[in-house]
Coordinates of C-alpha atoms and ligand atoms in Angstrom, one line a residue:
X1 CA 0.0 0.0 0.0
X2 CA 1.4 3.3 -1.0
X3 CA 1.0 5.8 1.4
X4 CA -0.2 8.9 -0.2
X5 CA 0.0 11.4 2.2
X6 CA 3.3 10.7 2.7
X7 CA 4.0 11.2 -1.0
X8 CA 2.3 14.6 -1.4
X9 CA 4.6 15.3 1.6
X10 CA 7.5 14.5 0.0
X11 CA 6.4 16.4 -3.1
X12 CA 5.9 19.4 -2.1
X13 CA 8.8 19.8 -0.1
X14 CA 10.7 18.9 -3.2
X15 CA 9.3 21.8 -5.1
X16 CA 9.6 24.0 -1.9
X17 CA 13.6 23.1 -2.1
X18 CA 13.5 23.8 -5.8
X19 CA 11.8 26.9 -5.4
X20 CA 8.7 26.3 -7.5
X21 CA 6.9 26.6 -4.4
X22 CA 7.3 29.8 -2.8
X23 CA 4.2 30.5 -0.7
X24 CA 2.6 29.2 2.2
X25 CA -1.0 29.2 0.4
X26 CA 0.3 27.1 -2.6
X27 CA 2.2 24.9 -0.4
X28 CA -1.2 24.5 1.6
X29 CA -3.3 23.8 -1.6
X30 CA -1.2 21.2 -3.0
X31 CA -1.1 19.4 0.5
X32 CA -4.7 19.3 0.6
X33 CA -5.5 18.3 -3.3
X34 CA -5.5 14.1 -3.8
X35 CA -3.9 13.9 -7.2
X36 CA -4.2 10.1 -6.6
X37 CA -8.0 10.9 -7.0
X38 CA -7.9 12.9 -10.1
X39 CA -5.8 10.7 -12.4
X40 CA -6.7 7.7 -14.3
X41 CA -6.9 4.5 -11.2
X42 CA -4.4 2.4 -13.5
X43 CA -1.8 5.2 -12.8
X44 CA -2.8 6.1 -9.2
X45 CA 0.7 4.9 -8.2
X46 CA 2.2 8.0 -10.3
X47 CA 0.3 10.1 -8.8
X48 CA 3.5 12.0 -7.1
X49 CA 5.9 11.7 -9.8
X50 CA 6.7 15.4 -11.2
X51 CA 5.6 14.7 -14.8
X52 CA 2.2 14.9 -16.5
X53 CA 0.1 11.9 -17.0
X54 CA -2.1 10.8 -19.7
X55 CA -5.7 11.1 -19.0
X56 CA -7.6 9.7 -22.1
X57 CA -8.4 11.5 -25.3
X58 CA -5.0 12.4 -26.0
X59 CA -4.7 14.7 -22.9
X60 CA -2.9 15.1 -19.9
X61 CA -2.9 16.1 -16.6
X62 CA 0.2 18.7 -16.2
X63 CA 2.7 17.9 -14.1
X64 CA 2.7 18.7 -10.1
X65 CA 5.3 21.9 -10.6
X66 CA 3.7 23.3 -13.3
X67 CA 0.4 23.4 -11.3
X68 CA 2.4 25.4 -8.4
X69 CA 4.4 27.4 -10.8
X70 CA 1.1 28.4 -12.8
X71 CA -0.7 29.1 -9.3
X72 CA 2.2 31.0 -7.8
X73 CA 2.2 33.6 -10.7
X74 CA -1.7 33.9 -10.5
X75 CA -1.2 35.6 -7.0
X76 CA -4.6 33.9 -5.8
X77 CA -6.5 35.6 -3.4
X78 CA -9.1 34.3 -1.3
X79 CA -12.4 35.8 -3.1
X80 CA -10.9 35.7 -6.3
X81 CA -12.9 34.5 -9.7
X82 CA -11.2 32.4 -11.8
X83 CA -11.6 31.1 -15.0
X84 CA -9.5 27.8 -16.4
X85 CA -9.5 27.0 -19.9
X86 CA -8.8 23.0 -19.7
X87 CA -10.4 21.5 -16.9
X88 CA -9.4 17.7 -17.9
X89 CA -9.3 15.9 -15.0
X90 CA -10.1 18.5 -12.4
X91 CA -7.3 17.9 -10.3
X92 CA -5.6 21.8 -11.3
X93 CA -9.3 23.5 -10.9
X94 CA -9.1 21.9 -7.1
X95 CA -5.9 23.1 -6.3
X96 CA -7.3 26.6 -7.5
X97 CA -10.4 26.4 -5.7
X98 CA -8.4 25.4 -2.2
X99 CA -6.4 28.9 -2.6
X100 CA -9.5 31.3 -3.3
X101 CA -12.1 29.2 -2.0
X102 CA -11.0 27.4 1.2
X103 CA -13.5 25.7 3.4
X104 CA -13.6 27.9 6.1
X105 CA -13.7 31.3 3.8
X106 CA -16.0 34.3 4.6
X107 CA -16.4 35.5 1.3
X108 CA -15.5 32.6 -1.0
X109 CA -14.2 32.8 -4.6
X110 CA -14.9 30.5 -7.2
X111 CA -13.3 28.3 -10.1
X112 CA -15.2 28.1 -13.5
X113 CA -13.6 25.5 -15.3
X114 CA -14.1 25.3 -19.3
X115 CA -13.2 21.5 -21.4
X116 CA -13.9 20.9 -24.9
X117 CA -14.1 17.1 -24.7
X118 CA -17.5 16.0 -23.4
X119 CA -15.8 13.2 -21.8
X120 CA -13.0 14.9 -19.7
X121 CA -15.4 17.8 -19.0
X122 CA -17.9 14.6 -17.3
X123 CA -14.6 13.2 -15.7
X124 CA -13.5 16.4 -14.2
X125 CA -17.0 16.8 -12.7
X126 CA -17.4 13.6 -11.1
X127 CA -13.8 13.7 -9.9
X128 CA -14.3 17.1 -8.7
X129 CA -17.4 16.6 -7.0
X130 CA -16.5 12.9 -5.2
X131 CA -13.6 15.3 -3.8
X132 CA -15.8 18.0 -2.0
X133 CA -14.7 20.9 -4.8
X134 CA -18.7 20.7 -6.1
X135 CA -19.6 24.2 -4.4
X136 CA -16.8 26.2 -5.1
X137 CA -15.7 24.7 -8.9
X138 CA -18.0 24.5 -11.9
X139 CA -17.1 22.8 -14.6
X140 CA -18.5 23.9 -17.9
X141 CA -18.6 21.6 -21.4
X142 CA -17.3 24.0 -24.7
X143 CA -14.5 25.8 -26.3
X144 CA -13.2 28.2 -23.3
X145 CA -11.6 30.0 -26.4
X146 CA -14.3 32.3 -26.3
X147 CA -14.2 32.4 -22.1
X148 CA -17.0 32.5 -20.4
X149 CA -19.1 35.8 -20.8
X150 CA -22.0 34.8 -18.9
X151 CA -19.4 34.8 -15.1
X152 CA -17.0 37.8 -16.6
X153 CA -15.0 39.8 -15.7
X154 CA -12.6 37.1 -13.8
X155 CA -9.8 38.5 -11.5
X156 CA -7.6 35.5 -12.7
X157 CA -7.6 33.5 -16.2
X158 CA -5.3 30.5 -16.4
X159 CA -5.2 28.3 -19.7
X160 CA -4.0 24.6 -19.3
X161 CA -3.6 24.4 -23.0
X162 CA -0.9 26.0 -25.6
X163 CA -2.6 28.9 -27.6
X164 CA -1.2 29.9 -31.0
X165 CA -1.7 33.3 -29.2
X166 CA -3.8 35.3 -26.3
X167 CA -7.6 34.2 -27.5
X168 CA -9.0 37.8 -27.3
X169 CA -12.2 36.9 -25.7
X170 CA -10.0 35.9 -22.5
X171 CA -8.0 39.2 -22.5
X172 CA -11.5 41.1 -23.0
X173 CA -13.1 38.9 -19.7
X174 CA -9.3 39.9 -17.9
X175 CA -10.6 42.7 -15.2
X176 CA -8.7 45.6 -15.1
X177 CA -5.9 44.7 -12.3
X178 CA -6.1 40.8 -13.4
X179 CA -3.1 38.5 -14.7
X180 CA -3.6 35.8 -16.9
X181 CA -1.2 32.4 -17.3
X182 CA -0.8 31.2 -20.5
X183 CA 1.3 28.9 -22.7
X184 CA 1.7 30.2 -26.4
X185 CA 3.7 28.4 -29.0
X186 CA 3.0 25.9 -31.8
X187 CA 1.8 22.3 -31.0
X188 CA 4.5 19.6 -30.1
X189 CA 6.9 22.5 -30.7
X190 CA 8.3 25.3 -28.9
X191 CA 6.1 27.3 -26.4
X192 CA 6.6 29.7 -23.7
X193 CA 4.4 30.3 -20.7
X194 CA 2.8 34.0 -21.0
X195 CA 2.3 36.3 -17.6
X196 CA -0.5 38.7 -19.1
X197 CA -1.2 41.6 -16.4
X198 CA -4.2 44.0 -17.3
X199 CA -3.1 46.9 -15.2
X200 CA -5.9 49.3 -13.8
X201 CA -5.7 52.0 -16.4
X202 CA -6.1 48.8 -18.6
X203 CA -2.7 48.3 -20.2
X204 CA -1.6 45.1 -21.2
X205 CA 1.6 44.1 -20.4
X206 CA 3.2 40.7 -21.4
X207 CA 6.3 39.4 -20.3
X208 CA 7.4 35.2 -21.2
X209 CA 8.9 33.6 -18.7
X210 CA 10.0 30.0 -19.9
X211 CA 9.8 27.3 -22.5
X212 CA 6.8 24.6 -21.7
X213 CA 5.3 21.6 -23.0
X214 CA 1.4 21.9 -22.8
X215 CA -1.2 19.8 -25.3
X216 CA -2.3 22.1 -27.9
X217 CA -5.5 24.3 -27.2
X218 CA -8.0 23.7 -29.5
X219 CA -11.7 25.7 -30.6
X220 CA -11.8 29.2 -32.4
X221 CA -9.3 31.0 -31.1
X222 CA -7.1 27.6 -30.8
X223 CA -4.8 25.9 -33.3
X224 CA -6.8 24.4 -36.5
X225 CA -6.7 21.2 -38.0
X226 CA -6.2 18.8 -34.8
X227 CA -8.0 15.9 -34.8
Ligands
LIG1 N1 -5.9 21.5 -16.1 C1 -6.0 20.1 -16.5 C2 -5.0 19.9 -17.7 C3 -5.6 19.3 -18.8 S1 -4.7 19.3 -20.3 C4 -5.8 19.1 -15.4 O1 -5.6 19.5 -14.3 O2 -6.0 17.9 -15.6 C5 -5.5 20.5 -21.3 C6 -7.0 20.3 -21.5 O3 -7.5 21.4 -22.3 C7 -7.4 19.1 -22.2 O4 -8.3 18.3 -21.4 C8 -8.1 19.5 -23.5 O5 -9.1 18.7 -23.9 C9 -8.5 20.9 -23.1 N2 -8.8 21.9 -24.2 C10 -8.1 22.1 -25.3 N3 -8.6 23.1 -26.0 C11 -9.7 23.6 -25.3 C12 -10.6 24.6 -25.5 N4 -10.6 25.4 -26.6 N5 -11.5 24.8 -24.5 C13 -11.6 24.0 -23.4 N6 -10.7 23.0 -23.2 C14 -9.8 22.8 -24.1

C-alpha cells in the first residue's frame, strides 16, 4: 500500500527546495488536493511523480510543478474569480479552488472550469465533485476560447492548453488589475508560458517567462486542423 499522504509530503517539499513553491498558500493547496483521486486509477501509483500523465483522449494532466508554478504567478487571493481553460481531469481547478475558495472562507471565490471534450469535462466533474470541490468549482462543457461571458469579468484566467496566441475573448473577460497564465507556442513544438497583467488603467503588459510543454488548445481561437 502506498501511502499517499506521505507522498504529497515529500512532493511538495521537493518543489519547496526547488523553489517552485514559494508560498505558504500554494504549499497548503497542494497538500490538501489528492492527485491520486484525479488521475486515471491504473496510474494512481504516479500520482506523485513530477511529470504529467495521460488522462484519455490524448490529454494530460500537467505535471505537479507546473500546477504550483502556474498558481504562484496567479497571486490567488481568497475571493478571487477564476476562470480555467482545460479543466481535464479536475485535479488543477481543485488546487485553484483550495487557494480562493477554502472551506472555512467568509467570502469565498470561485473556479469556473471550461473543457472541450465531453468526456473529460464529465470526468473532471465527477472527480471534482466525489472530492468536496462541487460548491466552489463549476465545470463547464465548450471551447473556453471564447471564455465564459456569462461569469466575466474574472480576476484570474489561467489556460492549461498551448494557444497559437492570447484568444482575445480571455484578454477582454481579464478585469482591469487581473493577470492571466498562459502557454503560447506551436503544437508539439516550442512554447513559452505567458504572464498577461491587465493593469488598472487597462494596459496590457506581457512578459514570457520559460519554455513549456502543454497539449495544444484547441476551438476558435485555438490551433486548427487537430484531430
Ligand atoms: N488543467 C488540466 C490539464 C488538462 S490538459 C488538469 O488539471 O487535468 C488541457 C486540457 O485542455 C485538455 O483536457 C483539453 O481537452 C482541453 N482543451 C483544449 N482546447 C480547449 C478549449 N478550446 N476549450 C476548453 N478546453 C480545451
Amino acid at each position: 500500500m502506498i501511502d499517499f499522504e506521505a507522498e504529497r509530503r515529500r512532493l511538495v517539499e521537493n518543489l519547496k527546495a526547488e523553489g517552485v513553491i514559494r508560498s505558504r498558500k500554494v504549499a497548503e493547496a497542494m497538500l490538501k488536493v489528492p492527485r491520486e483521486k484525479f488521475v486515471p486509477a491504473r496510474l494512481k501509483n504516479q500520482a506523485y511523480y513530477d511529470t504529467p500523465l495521460p488522462i484519455g483522449w490524448g490529454q494530460t494532466v500537467s505535471a505537479p510543478h507546473m500546477v504550483a508554478m502556474m498558481c504562484e504567478l496567479l497571486e490567488l487571493e481568497v475571493g478571487h474569480k477564476v476562470l480555467e481553460v482545460g479543466a481535464g481531469c479536475g485535479y488543477h481547478a481543485a488546487v485553484v479552488a483550495e487557494i480562493v475558495a477554502p472551506r472555512e472562507a467568509e467570502n469565498p471565490g470561485h473556479v469556473y472550469t471550461v473543457e472541450i471534450v465531453k468526456e473529460l469535462a464529465e470526468m473532471a466533474r465527477r472527480n471534482l465533485e466525489a472530492n468536496s470541490y462541487a460548491g466552489r468549482v463549476t465545470v463547464v462543457e465548450g471551447d473556453g476560447t471564447l471564455g465564459l461571458p456569462e461569469y466575466a469579468p474574472f480576476d484570474r484566467i489561467l489556460v492549461t492548453a498551448a494557444a497559437p496566441s492570447v484568444p482575445p475573448p480571455l484578454l477582454e473577460q481579464l478585469k482591469p488589475g487581473g493577470i492571466m497564465v498562459i502557454p503560447v507556442g506551436d503544437p508539439y513544438s516550442y512554447q513559452v508560458l505567458r504572464l498577461v497583467r491587465k493593469r488598472s488603467n487597462g494596459r496590457v503588459e506581457e512578459e514570457d517567462l520559460l519554455g513549456v510543454a502543454f497539449v495544444p488548445l484547441r476551438g476558435a481561437y485555438g490551433h486548427k486542423g487537430l484531430l
